CSV table of C-alpha atoms and ligand atoms in Angstrom, one decimal:
chain,number,residue,atom,x,y,z
A,17,UNK,CA,-33.5,130.5,-36.2
A,18,UNK,CA,-31.5,127.4,-36.2
A,19,UNK,CA,-27.7,127.1,-35.6
A,20,UNK,CA,-26.8,126.5,-39.2
A,21,UNK,CA,-28.8,129.5,-40.4
A,22,UNK,CA,-27.0,131.7,-37.9
A,23,UNK,CA,-23.7,130.5,-39.1
A,24,UNK,CA,-24.7,131.2,-42.7
A,25,UNK,CA,-25.8,134.7,-42.0
A,26,UNK,CA,-22.7,135.4,-40.1
A,27,UNK,CA,-20.6,134.3,-43.0
A,28,UNK,CA,-22.6,136.4,-45.4
A,29,UNK,CA,-22.2,139.5,-43.3
A,30,UNK,CA,-18.5,138.9,-42.8
A,31,UNK,CA,-18.0,138.2,-46.5
A,32,UNK,CA,-19.9,141.3,-47.5
A,33,UNK,CA,-17.9,143.5,-45.2
A,34,UNK,CA,-14.6,142.1,-46.4
A,35,UNK,CA,-15.5,142.5,-50.0
A,36,UNK,CA,-16.7,146.1,-49.5
A,37,UNK,CA,-13.4,146.9,-47.8
A,38,UNK,CA,-11.6,145.3,-50.8
A,39,UNK,CA,-9.9,142.9,-48.5
A,40,UNK,CA,-9.0,139.3,-49.2
A,41,UNK,CA,-11.3,136.8,-47.5
A,42,UNK,CA,-11.2,133.2,-46.7
A,43,UNK,CA,-14.2,131.4,-45.3
A,44,UNK,CA,-13.7,128.7,-42.8
A,45,UNK,CA,-14.5,125.1,-43.6
A,46,UNK,CA,-17.4,124.7,-41.2
A,47,UNK,CA,-19.1,127.9,-42.0
A,48,UNK,CA,-21.9,126.9,-44.4
A,49,UNK,CA,-24.6,124.3,-44.8
A,50,UNK,CA,-26.4,124.9,-48.1
A,51,UNK,CA,-29.0,122.2,-48.9
A,52,UNK,CA,-28.8,122.3,-52.7
A,53,UNK,CA,-25.9,122.1,-55.0
A,54,UNK,CA,-26.4,125.6,-56.3
A,55,UNK,CA,-26.9,127.2,-52.9
A,56,UNK,CA,-23.8,125.5,-51.5
A,57,UNK,CA,-21.7,126.4,-54.5
A,58,UNK,CA,-23.0,130.0,-54.6
A,59,UNK,CA,-22.1,130.4,-50.9
A,60,UNK,CA,-18.5,129.6,-51.9
A,61,UNK,CA,-18.6,132.0,-54.9
A,62,UNK,CA,-18.9,129.2,-57.5
A,63,UNK,CA,-21.6,127.9,-59.9
A,64,UNK,CA,-22.9,124.3,-60.1
A,65,UNK,CA,-24.2,123.4,-63.5
A,66,UNK,CA,-25.6,120.7,-65.7
A,67,UNK,CA,-25.6,119.9,-69.4
A,68,UNK,CA,-29.1,120.1,-70.7
A,69,UNK,CA,-30.6,118.1,-73.6
A,70,UNK,CA,-33.2,120.3,-75.2
A,71,UNK,CA,-35.9,117.6,-75.5
A,72,UNK,CA,-35.7,117.0,-71.7
A,73,UNK,CA,-37.1,120.5,-70.9
A,74,UNK,CA,-40.6,119.0,-71.2
A,75,UNK,CA,-39.9,116.3,-68.6
A,76,UNK,CA,-41.2,117.5,-65.2
A,77,UNK,CA,-39.0,115.4,-63.0
A,78,UNK,CA,-36.0,116.6,-64.9
A,79,UNK,CA,-36.9,120.3,-64.9
A,80,UNK,CA,-37.7,120.2,-61.2
A,81,UNK,CA,-34.2,118.9,-60.3
A,82,UNK,CA,-32.6,121.2,-62.9
A,83,UNK,CA,-34.1,124.3,-61.4
A,84,UNK,CA,-33.8,123.3,-57.8
A,85,UNK,CA,-30.2,122.2,-57.8
A,86,UNK,CA,-28.3,124.0,-60.7
A,87,UNK,CA,-27.6,127.6,-61.3
A,88,UNK,CA,-25.7,127.1,-64.6
A,89,UNK,CA,-26.6,125.3,-67.8
A,90,UNK,CA,-24.8,124.2,-70.9
A,91,UNK,CA,-26.4,122.8,-74.1
A,92,UNK,CA,-25.4,119.2,-74.4
A,93,UNK,CA,-25.8,119.5,-78.2
A,94,UNK,CA,-27.8,122.5,-79.2
A,95,UNK,CA,-25.0,125.0,-79.7
A,96,UNK,CA,-22.7,122.8,-81.6
A,97,UNK,CA,-21.7,123.6,-85.2
A,98,UNK,CA,-24.0,121.0,-86.8
A,99,UNK,CA,-26.9,122.3,-84.9
A,100,UNK,CA,-26.3,126.0,-85.4
A,101,UNK,CA,-25.1,126.1,-89.0
A,102,UNK,CA,-26.6,123.1,-90.8
A,103,UNK,CA,-26.0,124.7,-94.1
A,104,UNK,CA,-23.3,127.2,-94.7
A,105,UNK,CA,-24.5,130.6,-93.9
A,106,UNK,CA,-27.9,129.4,-92.6
A,107,UNK,CA,-27.9,129.7,-88.8
A,108,UNK,CA,-30.4,128.0,-86.6
A,109,UNK,CA,-30.6,129.1,-83.0
A,110,UNK,CA,-33.9,127.5,-81.9
A,111,UNK,CA,-32.4,125.0,-79.4
A,112,UNK,CA,-29.8,127.4,-78.1
A,113,UNK,CA,-32.4,130.2,-77.7
A,114,UNK,CA,-34.7,127.9,-75.8
A,115,UNK,CA,-32.0,127.0,-73.3
A,116,UNK,CA,-31.0,130.6,-72.8
A,117,UNK,CA,-34.7,131.6,-72.2
A,118,UNK,CA,-35.0,128.8,-69.7
A,119,UNK,CA,-31.9,129.9,-68.0
A,120,UNK,CA,-32.9,133.5,-67.8
A,121,UNK,CA,-36.3,132.6,-66.4
A,122,UNK,CA,-34.7,130.5,-63.7
A,123,UNK,CA,-31.7,132.6,-62.7
A,124,UNK,CA,-29.1,130.3,-64.3
A,125,UNK,CA,-26.0,131.4,-66.1
A,126,UNK,CA,-25.1,129.7,-69.5
A,127,UNK,CA,-21.9,128.1,-70.6
A,128,UNK,CA,-21.6,128.0,-74.4
A,129,UNK,CA,-20.5,124.7,-75.9
A,130,UNK,CA,-18.8,124.6,-78.4
A,131,UNK,CA,-17.9,127.0,-81.1
A,132,UNK,CA,-15.3,124.8,-82.8
A,133,UNK,CA,-14.7,121.0,-82.5
A,134,UNK,CA,-13.4,118.4,-84.9
A,135,UNK,CA,-16.6,116.4,-84.2
A,136,UNK,CA,-20.2,117.3,-84.8
A,137,UNK,CA,-19.3,119.5,-87.8
A,138,UNK,CA,-22.0,119.9,-90.4
A,139,UNK,CA,-21.4,117.8,-93.6
A,140,UNK,CA,-20.5,120.9,-95.6
A,141,UNK,CA,-17.7,121.8,-93.2
A,142,UNK,CA,-16.3,118.3,-93.0
A,143,UNK,CA,-15.8,118.5,-96.8
A,144,UNK,CA,-13.9,121.8,-96.6
A,145,UNK,CA,-10.2,122.5,-96.1
A,146,UNK,CA,-7.6,125.2,-96.3
A,147,UNK,CA,-8.5,128.9,-96.5
A,148,UNK,CA,-12.1,128.2,-97.3
A,149,UNK,CA,-12.5,126.2,-94.1
A,150,UNK,CA,-10.5,128.8,-92.2
A,151,UNK,CA,-12.9,131.5,-93.4
A,152,UNK,CA,-16.0,129.4,-92.7
A,153,UNK,CA,-14.9,128.6,-89.2
A,154,UNK,CA,-14.1,132.2,-88.3
A,155,UNK,CA,-17.4,133.2,-89.7
A,156,UNK,CA,-19.1,130.5,-87.6
A,157,UNK,CA,-17.4,131.7,-84.4
A,158,UNK,CA,-18.3,135.3,-85.2
A,159,UNK,CA,-21.9,134.7,-86.1
A,160,UNK,CA,-22.8,132.4,-83.2
A,161,UNK,CA,-20.9,134.4,-80.6
A,162,UNK,CA,-22.5,137.5,-81.9
A,163,UNK,CA,-26.0,136.0,-81.7
A,164,UNK,CA,-25.6,135.0,-78.1
A,165,UNK,CA,-23.6,138.1,-77.2
A,166,UNK,CA,-24.2,139.2,-73.6
A,167,UNK,CA,-25.9,135.9,-72.7
A,168,UNK,CA,-23.0,133.6,-72.2
A,169,UNK,CA,-20.9,133.3,-69.0
A,170,UNK,CA,-18.1,131.3,-70.7
A,171,UNK,CA,-17.7,129.9,-74.2
A,172,UNK,CA,-15.9,126.7,-75.0
A,173,UNK,CA,-14.3,128.4,-78.0
A,174,UNK,CA,-12.3,125.3,-79.0
A,175,UNK,CA,-13.0,121.8,-77.8
A,176,UNK,CA,-10.7,118.8,-77.8
A,177,UNK,CA,-7.9,120.0,-80.1
A,178,UNK,CA,-5.2,117.9,-78.5
A,179,UNK,CA,-4.3,114.3,-79.2
A,180,UNK,CA,-4.6,111.5,-76.7
A,181,UNK,CA,-1.5,109.6,-75.7
A,182,UNK,CA,2.0,110.7,-75.0
A,183,UNK,CA,2.7,113.1,-77.8
A,184,UNK,CA,1.4,116.3,-76.2
A,185,UNK,CA,0.7,117.5,-79.7
A,186,UNK,CA,-2.3,118.8,-81.5
A,187,UNK,CA,-4.9,116.3,-82.8
A,188,UNK,CA,-4.9,116.0,-86.6
A,189,UNK,CA,-8.2,117.4,-88.0
A,190,UNK,CA,-9.4,119.5,-90.9
A,191,UNK,CA,-9.3,122.5,-88.6
A,192,UNK,CA,-5.7,121.8,-87.5
A,193,UNK,CA,-4.7,121.4,-91.2
A,194,UNK,CA,-5.8,125.0,-91.9
A,195,UNK,CA,-2.7,126.1,-89.9
A,196,UNK,CA,-1.5,125.9,-86.3
A,197,UNK,CA,-2.8,129.3,-85.6
A,198,UNK,CA,-6.4,128.2,-86.0
A,199,UNK,CA,-7.1,128.1,-82.2
A,200,UNK,CA,-5.8,131.6,-81.6
A,201,UNK,CA,-7.7,132.9,-84.6
A,202,UNK,CA,-10.9,131.5,-83.1
A,203,UNK,CA,-10.2,133.1,-79.8
A,204,UNK,CA,-9.6,136.5,-81.4
A,205,UNK,CA,-12.9,136.2,-83.4
A,206,UNK,CA,-14.8,135.2,-80.3
A,207,UNK,CA,-13.5,138.1,-78.3
A,208,UNK,CA,-14.4,140.5,-81.0
A,209,UNK,CA,-17.9,139.1,-81.2
A,210,UNK,CA,-18.7,138.9,-77.5
A,211,UNK,CA,-16.2,140.9,-75.4
A,212,UNK,CA,-18.1,140.0,-72.2
A,213,UNK,CA,-17.9,136.3,-72.3
A,214,UNK,CA,-15.0,134.3,-70.8
A,215,UNK,CA,-13.3,132.4,-73.5
A,216,UNK,CA,-12.2,128.8,-72.7
A,217,UNK,CA,-10.3,125.9,-74.1
A,218,UNK,CA,-11.9,122.6,-73.2
A,219,UNK,CA,-10.7,119.0,-73.3
A,220,UNK,CA,-10.8,115.5,-71.7
A,221,UNK,CA,-8.1,113.1,-70.4
A,222,UNK,CA,-6.6,116.1,-68.7
A,223,UNK,CA,-7.3,114.9,-65.2
A,224,UNK,CA,-3.8,115.1,-63.9
A,225,UNK,CA,-0.4,116.2,-65.0
A,226,UNK,CA,0.1,114.1,-68.1
A,227,UNK,CA,1.4,114.6,-71.7
A,228,UNK,CA,-1.9,115.8,-73.0
A,229,UNK,CA,-2.6,118.3,-70.2
A,230,UNK,CA,1.0,119.5,-70.5
A,231,UNK,CA,0.6,120.1,-74.2
A,232,UNK,CA,-2.4,122.2,-73.4
A,233,UNK,CA,-0.6,123.9,-70.6
A,234,UNK,CA,2.2,125.0,-72.9
A,235,UNK,CA,-0.3,126.4,-75.4
A,236,UNK,CA,-2.1,128.4,-72.7
A,237,UNK,CA,1.2,129.7,-71.4
A,238,UNK,CA,2.2,130.7,-74.9
A,239,UNK,CA,-1.2,132.4,-75.5
A,240,UNK,CA,-1.0,134.3,-72.2
A,241,UNK,CA,2.5,135.5,-73.0
A,242,UNK,CA,1.5,136.7,-76.5
A,243,UNK,CA,-1.8,138.3,-75.4
A,244,UNK,CA,-4.1,135.8,-77.2
A,245,UNK,CA,-7.4,136.4,-75.4
A,246,UNK,CA,-7.9,133.2,-73.4
A,247,UNK,CA,-9.6,133.4,-70.0
A,248,UNK,CA,-10.3,129.9,-68.9
A,249,UNK,CA,-9.6,126.2,-69.3
A,250,UNK,CA,-12.3,123.5,-69.0
A,251,UNK,CA,-11.5,120.1,-67.6
A,252,UNK,CA,-14.2,117.8,-68.9
A,253,UNK,CA,-13.5,115.1,-66.3
A,254,UNK,CA,-15.3,112.1,-67.7
A,255,UNK,CA,-13.9,109.7,-65.0
A,256,UNK,CA,-13.6,106.0,-64.4
A,257,UNK,CA,-13.0,104.2,-61.1
A,258,UNK,CA,-10.1,106.3,-59.8
A,259,UNK,CA,-9.0,110.0,-59.6
A,260,UNK,CA,-5.5,111.0,-60.4
A,261,UNK,CA,-3.6,112.1,-57.2
A,262,UNK,CA,-2.4,115.2,-59.0
A,263,UNK,CA,-5.9,116.3,-60.2
A,264,UNK,CA,-5.9,119.4,-58.0
A,265,UNK,CA,-2.2,120.2,-58.7
A,266,UNK,CA,-3.0,120.1,-62.4
A,267,UNK,CA,-5.9,122.6,-62.0
A,268,UNK,CA,-3.6,124.8,-59.9
A,269,UNK,CA,-0.8,124.9,-62.4
A,270,UNK,CA,-3.2,126.2,-65.1
A,271,UNK,CA,-4.7,128.7,-62.6
A,272,UNK,CA,-1.2,130.0,-61.9
A,273,UNK,CA,-1.0,131.0,-65.6
A,274,UNK,CA,-3.7,133.6,-64.8
A,275,UNK,CA,-6.7,131.8,-66.3
A,276,UNK,CA,-9.9,130.5,-64.5
A,277,UNK,CA,-10.4,126.8,-64.5
A,278,UNK,CA,-13.7,125.0,-64.6
A,279,UNK,CA,-14.9,121.4,-64.3
A,280,UNK,CA,-17.0,121.2,-67.4
A,281,UNK,CA,-18.5,117.7,-68.1
A,282,UNK,CA,-18.1,115.8,-64.9
A,283,UNK,CA,-19.5,112.2,-64.8
A,284,UNK,CA,-18.0,109.2,-63.0
A,285,UNK,CA,-18.3,105.4,-63.4
A,286,UNK,CA,-20.7,103.9,-60.9
A,287,UNK,CA,-19.5,101.5,-58.2
A,288,UNK,CA,-18.0,101.7,-54.8
A,289,UNK,CA,-15.8,104.6,-55.5
A,290,UNK,CA,-18.2,106.9,-57.3
A,291,UNK,CA,-19.2,109.1,-54.3
A,292,UNK,CA,-15.5,109.4,-53.3
A,293,UNK,CA,-14.4,110.5,-56.8
A,294,UNK,CA,-17.2,113.0,-57.1
A,295,UNK,CA,-16.2,114.4,-53.7
A,296,UNK,CA,-12.5,114.4,-54.6
A,297,UNK,CA,-13.2,116.5,-57.7
A,298,UNK,CA,-15.3,118.9,-55.8
A,299,UNK,CA,-12.7,119.3,-53.1
A,300,UNK,CA,-10.0,119.9,-55.7
A,301,UNK,CA,-12.1,122.7,-57.3
A,302,UNK,CA,-12.9,124.3,-53.9
A,303,UNK,CA,-9.2,124.3,-53.0
A,304,UNK,CA,-8.2,126.2,-56.2
A,305,UNK,CA,-9.4,129.8,-55.9
A,306,UNK,CA,-9.6,130.2,-59.7
A,307,UNK,CA,-11.8,127.1,-60.0
A,308,UNK,CA,-15.1,129.0,-60.7
A,309,UNK,CA,-17.6,126.2,-61.2
A,310,UNK,CA,-18.5,122.6,-61.7
A,311,UNK,CA,-20.8,121.2,-64.4
A,312,UNK,CA,-22.1,117.6,-64.5
A,313,UNK,CA,-22.7,116.2,-68.0
A,314,UNK,CA,-26.4,115.7,-67.5
A,315,UNK,CA,-28.8,115.6,-64.6
A,316,UNK,CA,-30.0,111.9,-63.9
A,317,UNK,CA,-28.3,108.6,-64.7
A,318,UNK,CA,-30.8,108.0,-67.5
A,319,UNK,CA,-30.0,111.4,-69.1
A,320,UNK,CA,-26.3,110.6,-69.5
A,321,UNK,CA,-24.5,109.8,-72.7
A,322,UNK,CA,-22.8,107.1,-70.6
A,323,UNK,CA,-25.9,105.0,-70.4
A,324,UNK,CA,-25.4,102.0,-68.0
A,325,UNK,CA,-22.4,103.6,-66.3
A,326,UNK,CA,-25.0,105.4,-64.1
A,327,UNK,CA,-22.5,108.2,-64.0
A,328,UNK,CA,-24.4,111.2,-62.5
A,329,UNK,CA,-25.8,112.5,-59.1
A,330,UNK,CA,-29.5,111.6,-59.4
A,331,UNK,CA,-31.4,108.3,-60.1
A,332,UNK,CA,-33.9,108.4,-62.9
A,333,UNK,CA,-36.7,108.6,-60.4
A,334,UNK,CA,-35.2,111.9,-59.2
A,335,UNK,CA,-33.8,110.5,-56.0
A,336,UNK,CA,-30.4,111.8,-54.8
A,337,UNK,CA,-27.6,109.3,-54.9
A,338,UNK,CA,-24.8,108.9,-52.3
A,339,UNK,CA,-22.6,110.8,-54.8
A,340,UNK,CA,-25.0,113.8,-54.5
A,341,UNK,CA,-24.5,113.9,-50.7
A,342,UNK,CA,-20.8,113.6,-51.0
A,343,UNK,CA,-20.6,116.5,-53.5
A,344,UNK,CA,-22.9,118.7,-51.3
A,345,UNK,CA,-20.8,117.9,-48.2
A,346,UNK,CA,-17.6,118.8,-50.1
A,347,UNK,CA,-19.1,122.1,-51.3
A,348,UNK,CA,-20.2,123.0,-47.8
A,349,UNK,CA,-16.8,122.0,-46.3
A,350,UNK,CA,-14.7,123.8,-48.9
A,351,UNK,CA,-13.2,127.3,-48.6
A,352,UNK,CA,-14.9,130.1,-50.4
A,353,UNK,CA,-13.1,132.0,-53.2
A,354,UNK,CA,-10.5,134.3,-52.0
A,355,UNK,CA,-10.8,137.4,-54.1
A,356,UNK,CA,-7.4,138.3,-55.6
A,357,UNK,CA,-6.4,141.0,-57.9
A,358,UNK,CA,-7.8,140.1,-61.3
A,359,UNK,CA,-5.0,139.3,-63.7
A,360,UNK,CA,-5.5,141.8,-66.5
A,361,UNK,CA,-7.0,140.0,-69.5
A,362,UNK,CA,-5.1,140.1,-72.7
A,363,UNK,CA,-6.2,142.8,-75.0
A,364,UNK,CA,-7.7,142.2,-78.4
A,365,UNK,CA,-5.5,143.5,-81.2
A,366,UNK,CA,-7.1,145.3,-84.0
A,367,UNK,CA,-8.1,148.9,-84.4
A,368,UNK,CA,-7.4,149.6,-80.8
A,369,UNK,CA,-3.8,148.4,-81.0
A,370,UNK,CA,-1.3,151.3,-81.3
A,371,UNK,CA,0.2,151.4,-84.7
A,372,UNK,CA,3.7,149.9,-84.9
A,373,UNK,CA,6.4,152.5,-84.2
A,374,UNK,CA,8.6,151.2,-87.0
A,375,UNK,CA,8.2,153.6,-90.0
A,376,UNK,CA,7.3,152.1,-93.3
A,377,UNK,CA,10.3,151.1,-95.4
A,378,UNK,CA,11.2,154.0,-97.7
A,379,UNK,CA,12.2,151.6,-100.5
A,380,UNK,CA,9.7,148.8,-100.6
A,381,UNK,CA,11.4,145.8,-102.2
A,382,UNK,CA,8.6,143.6,-103.6
A,383,UNK,CA,9.6,141.2,-106.3
A,384,UNK,CA,10.8,137.6,-106.6
A,385,UNK,CA,13.1,138.0,-103.5
A,386,UNK,CA,10.3,139.6,-101.4
A,387,UNK,CA,7.0,138.0,-100.7
A,388,UNK,CA,3.6,137.6,-102.2
A,389,UNK,CA,0.2,137.7,-100.6
A,390,UNK,CA,-3.2,136.4,-101.6
A,391,UNK,CA,-6.5,136.9,-99.9
A,392,UNK,CA,-9.5,134.7,-99.5
A,393,UNK,CA,-12.8,136.4,-98.5
A,394,UNK,CA,-15.8,135.1,-96.7
A,395,UNK,CA,-18.4,137.8,-97.0
A,396,UNK,CA,-22.0,138.3,-95.7
A,397,UNK,CA,-24.3,141.3,-95.8
A,398,UNK,CA,-22.5,144.0,-93.8
A,399,UNK,CA,-19.3,142.1,-93.0
A,400,UNK,CA,-16.5,139.8,-94.0
A,401,UNK,CA,-13.6,137.7,-92.8
A,402,UNK,CA,-10.4,137.8,-94.8
A,403,UNK,CA,-7.7,135.1,-94.7
A,404,UNK,CA,-4.4,136.2,-96.1
A,405,UNK,CA,-1.7,133.8,-97.2
A,406,UNK,CA,1.9,135.3,-97.2
A,407,UNK,CA,4.5,133.4,-99.2
A,408,UNK,CA,8.2,134.2,-98.9
A,409,UNK,CA,10.3,134.7,-102.1
A,410,UNK,CA,13.5,132.9,-102.8
A,411,UNK,CA,15.5,134.8,-100.1
A,412,UNK,CA,13.0,134.2,-97.3
A,413,UNK,CA,11.9,137.0,-94.9
A,414,UNK,CA,12.9,138.4,-91.6
A,415,UNK,CA,9.6,140.1,-91.4
A,416,UNK,CA,6.8,141.2,-93.7
A,417,UNK,CA,4.1,143.9,-94.2
A,418,UNK,CA,0.9,143.4,-96.2
A,419,UNK,CA,-1.0,146.4,-97.4
A,420,UNK,CA,-4.7,146.3,-98.3
A,421,UNK,CA,-6.7,149.2,-99.6
A,422,UNK,CA,-10.3,148.8,-98.5
A,423,UNK,CA,-13.3,150.3,-100.4
A,424,UNK,CA,-15.0,153.3,-98.8
A,425,UNK,CA,-17.3,152.3,-95.9
A,426,UNK,CA,-15.3,149.2,-95.0
A,427,UNK,CA,-13.4,149.0,-91.8
A,428,UNK,CA,-11.2,146.4,-90.0
A,429,UNK,CA,-12.5,145.4,-86.6
A,430,UNK,CA,-10.3,142.6,-85.6
A,431,UNK,CA,-7.0,141.0,-86.7
A,432,UNK,CA,-5.2,137.8,-85.8
A,433,UNK,CA,-1.6,136.6,-86.3
A,434,UNK,CA,-0.6,140.1,-87.5
A,435,UNK,CA,-0.7,143.7,-86.2
A,436,UNK,CA,-2.9,146.1,-88.1
A,437,UNK,CA,-2.1,149.8,-88.6
A,438,UNK,CA,-5.2,151.8,-89.4
A,439,UNK,CA,-8.6,150.4,-89.9
A,440,UNK,CA,-10.0,152.1,-93.0
A,441,UNK,CA,-8.6,153.0,-96.4
A,442,UNK,CA,-5.1,151.6,-96.7
A,443,UNK,CA,-4.5,149.2,-93.8
A,444,UNK,CA,-1.0,147.8,-93.2
A,445,UNK,CA,-0.6,144.5,-91.5
A,446,UNK,CA,2.8,143.6,-89.9
A,447,UNK,CA,3.9,140.2,-88.9
A,448,UNK,CA,3.8,139.3,-85.2
A,449,UNK,CA,7.0,138.0,-83.5
A,450,UNK,CA,6.5,134.3,-84.3
A,451,UNK,CA,5.6,134.5,-88.0
A,452,UNK,CA,7.9,137.1,-89.5
A,453,UNK,CA,10.8,134.8,-90.3
A,454,UNK,CA,10.0,132.6,-93.2
A,455,UNK,CA,12.3,130.3,-95.2
A,456,UNK,CA,12.3,130.5,-99.0
A,457,UNK,CA,8.8,129.6,-100.3
A,458,UNK,CA,7.5,129.2,-96.8
A,459,UNK,CA,3.9,130.2,-96.2
A,460,UNK,CA,2.1,131.7,-93.2
A,461,UNK,CA,-1.4,133.0,-92.8
A,462,UNK,CA,-3.1,135.8,-90.9
A,463,UNK,CA,-6.6,137.1,-90.9
A,464,UNK,CA,-8.8,140.1,-90.3
A,465,UNK,CA,-12.4,140.7,-89.9
A,466,UNK,CA,-14.4,143.8,-90.9
A,467,UNK,CA,-17.6,145.6,-91.5
A,468,UNK,CA,-18.7,146.7,-94.9
A,469,UNK,CA,-17.4,145.0,-98.0
A,470,UNK,CA,-13.9,144.1,-99.0
A,471,UNK,CA,-14.8,142.7,-102.4
A,472,UNK,CA,-12.0,143.0,-104.9
A,473,UNK,CA,-9.2,143.9,-102.5
A,474,UNK,CA,-5.7,143.0,-103.6
A,475,UNK,CA,-3.0,142.7,-101.0
A,476,UNK,CA,0.6,143.7,-101.6
A,477,UNK,CA,3.4,142.2,-99.6
A,478,UNK,CA,6.8,143.8,-98.6
A,479,UNK,CA,9.6,141.7,-97.1
A,480,UNK,CA,12.3,142.9,-94.7
B,29,LIG,O1,-31.0,114.0,-82.4
B,29,LIG,C1,-30.6,112.9,-83.2
B,29,LIG,C2,-31.8,112.1,-83.6
B,29,LIG,O2,-32.7,112.8,-84.4
B,29,LIG,C3,-31.3,110.9,-84.4
B,29,LIG,O3,-32.4,110.0,-84.6
B,29,LIG,C4,-30.2,110.1,-83.6
B,29,LIG,C5,-29.6,108.9,-84.4
B,29,LIG,O4,-28.3,108.7,-84.1
B,29,LIG,O5,-29.2,111.0,-83.3
B,29,LIG,C6,-29.6,112.1,-82.5
B,29,LIG,O6,-28.5,112.9,-82.3
B,29,LIG,C7,-27.5,112.4,-81.4
B,29,LIG,C8,-27.3,113.5,-80.3
B,29,LIG,O7,-26.3,113.1,-79.4
B,29,LIG,C9,-28.6,113.7,-79.5
B,29,LIG,O8,-28.9,112.6,-78.8
B,29,LIG,C10,-26.2,112.2,-82.1
B,29,LIG,O9,-26.4,111.1,-83.0
B,29,LIG,C11,-25.1,111.9,-81.1
B,29,LIG,O10,-23.9,111.9,-81.8
B,29,LIG,C12,-25.1,113.0,-80.1
B,29,LIG,O11,-24.1,112.6,-79.1
B,29,LIG,C13,-23.6,113.6,-78.3
B,29,LIG,C14,-22.0,113.7,-78.5
B,29,LIG,O12,-21.5,114.6,-77.6
B,29,LIG,C15,-21.6,114.1,-79.9
B,29,LIG,O13,-22.0,115.4,-80.2
B,29,LIG,C16,-23.9,113.4,-76.9
B,29,LIG,O14,-25.3,113.5,-76.7
B,29,LIG,C17,-23.2,114.4,-76.0
B,29,LIG,O15,-23.4,114.0,-74.6
B,29,LIG,C18,-21.7,114.3,-76.3
B,29,LIG,O16,-21.1,115.3,-75.5
B,29,LIG,C19,-19.6,115.4,-75.6
B,29,LIG,C20,-19.3,116.8,-75.5
B,29,LIG,O17,-19.9,117.6,-76.5
B,29,LIG,C21,-17.8,117.0,-75.7
B,29,LIG,N1,-17.0,116.2,-74.7
B,29,LIG,C22,-17.4,114.8,-74.7
B,29,LIG,C23,-18.9,114.6,-74.5
B,29,LIG,C24,-19.3,113.2,-74.5
B,29,LIG,O18,-19.1,112.5,-75.7
């Protein structure tokens, strides 16, 4: 038995003992010497992944490297909206299922990418807006996450929703124009569909503390404080010829919000600095205990969307590049994950949410000074998503309730941007703290999802 192997065994035994005893554990920086990316990452409690283009799964050189080096995969394109729902309500899972089968046969976990994105929408969705689009997008999230339920480690629920530049604001898109709460609505729907998957927000140009990453940081902080079910943030990390000096600090500030962070689409411009930048990103991830994995956006240079940038870790021939060695060394030198108490995940509101303690108003004051509600339904056999628009009357509102009487057999399973009381028969939805106060004529939207049919329901709105 050689020296390195002895060290590795010793670490494994020590780590197992520490974990069994429920103690925190830190591995020393010289204590491992894995010889593949996946082994070295796994020794430190992380995954090392690659984006996979479906058609490459018949390329022997490609598959050999994929299975030898990577223990996580993500579909480069096959799980996007245009691929999975080419016509509204017609779902195609061929490419995604093929990747999941490959992963399961080869001991790889699967990242899901991406449920909602302003790009790569099917034509029918690009032409939609308002509540029709809101219903369609929630249905898409629900259907796709349900199909892959139990098979996805982490989902990119929403991809690239923030603008580049100095605004720190949301990017304009058809999705954004359905209402600012579209992102949280998507997270609630994804949680309801696959409660076991980690739910991530994913974006690029977030490689340091800048206006865009700060905008996202503020959203994640707000989501955590309000219990919106977000578990992780993906940093795509499509990089040029330098690495921001605060790359690690940026990961850490997100981790400090109680979410995991992941490097999700790493690739780096070739040239003198490539190996150093790859190593710097790897070190940063290793130094952040909530950084749970790294994914490169492809396997070999010739598989990359960046073409002549030669941005990955392997040559087309399959040879390892200098950048490969620098990543492997950084994985081996890094500390392992220090187990810490898991931050309790936010709970999904809906039928499990205790009913509000406020008794219903004894004198409901509907009318011109109250509020009105209208519902838009997206139904399929056995289920539906309802988007409800609440409009304040001439006096505005301090809060509102919307009652809906469901037909027999129908049941609410999930609610967003409101709190539901009851799940069958007459269900009462109450504003949450940020959308109760409406000016005269102002509109807000909430939604709920259910089983059975909600055909013909008419909501009634009561203002307070
Ligand atoms: O498969 C069709 C082919 O049939 C057709 O002949 C050809 C003609 O254009 O297009 C092929 O589809 C292309 C697809 O890649 C597969 O190669 C699409 O046009 C092309 O738009 C698509 O590009 C992908 C891009 O996202 C847009 O979805 C890239 O492969 C993919 O690497 C890239 O990945 C994104 C992440 O999802 C999000 N973050 C940024 C990252 C890089 O842009």
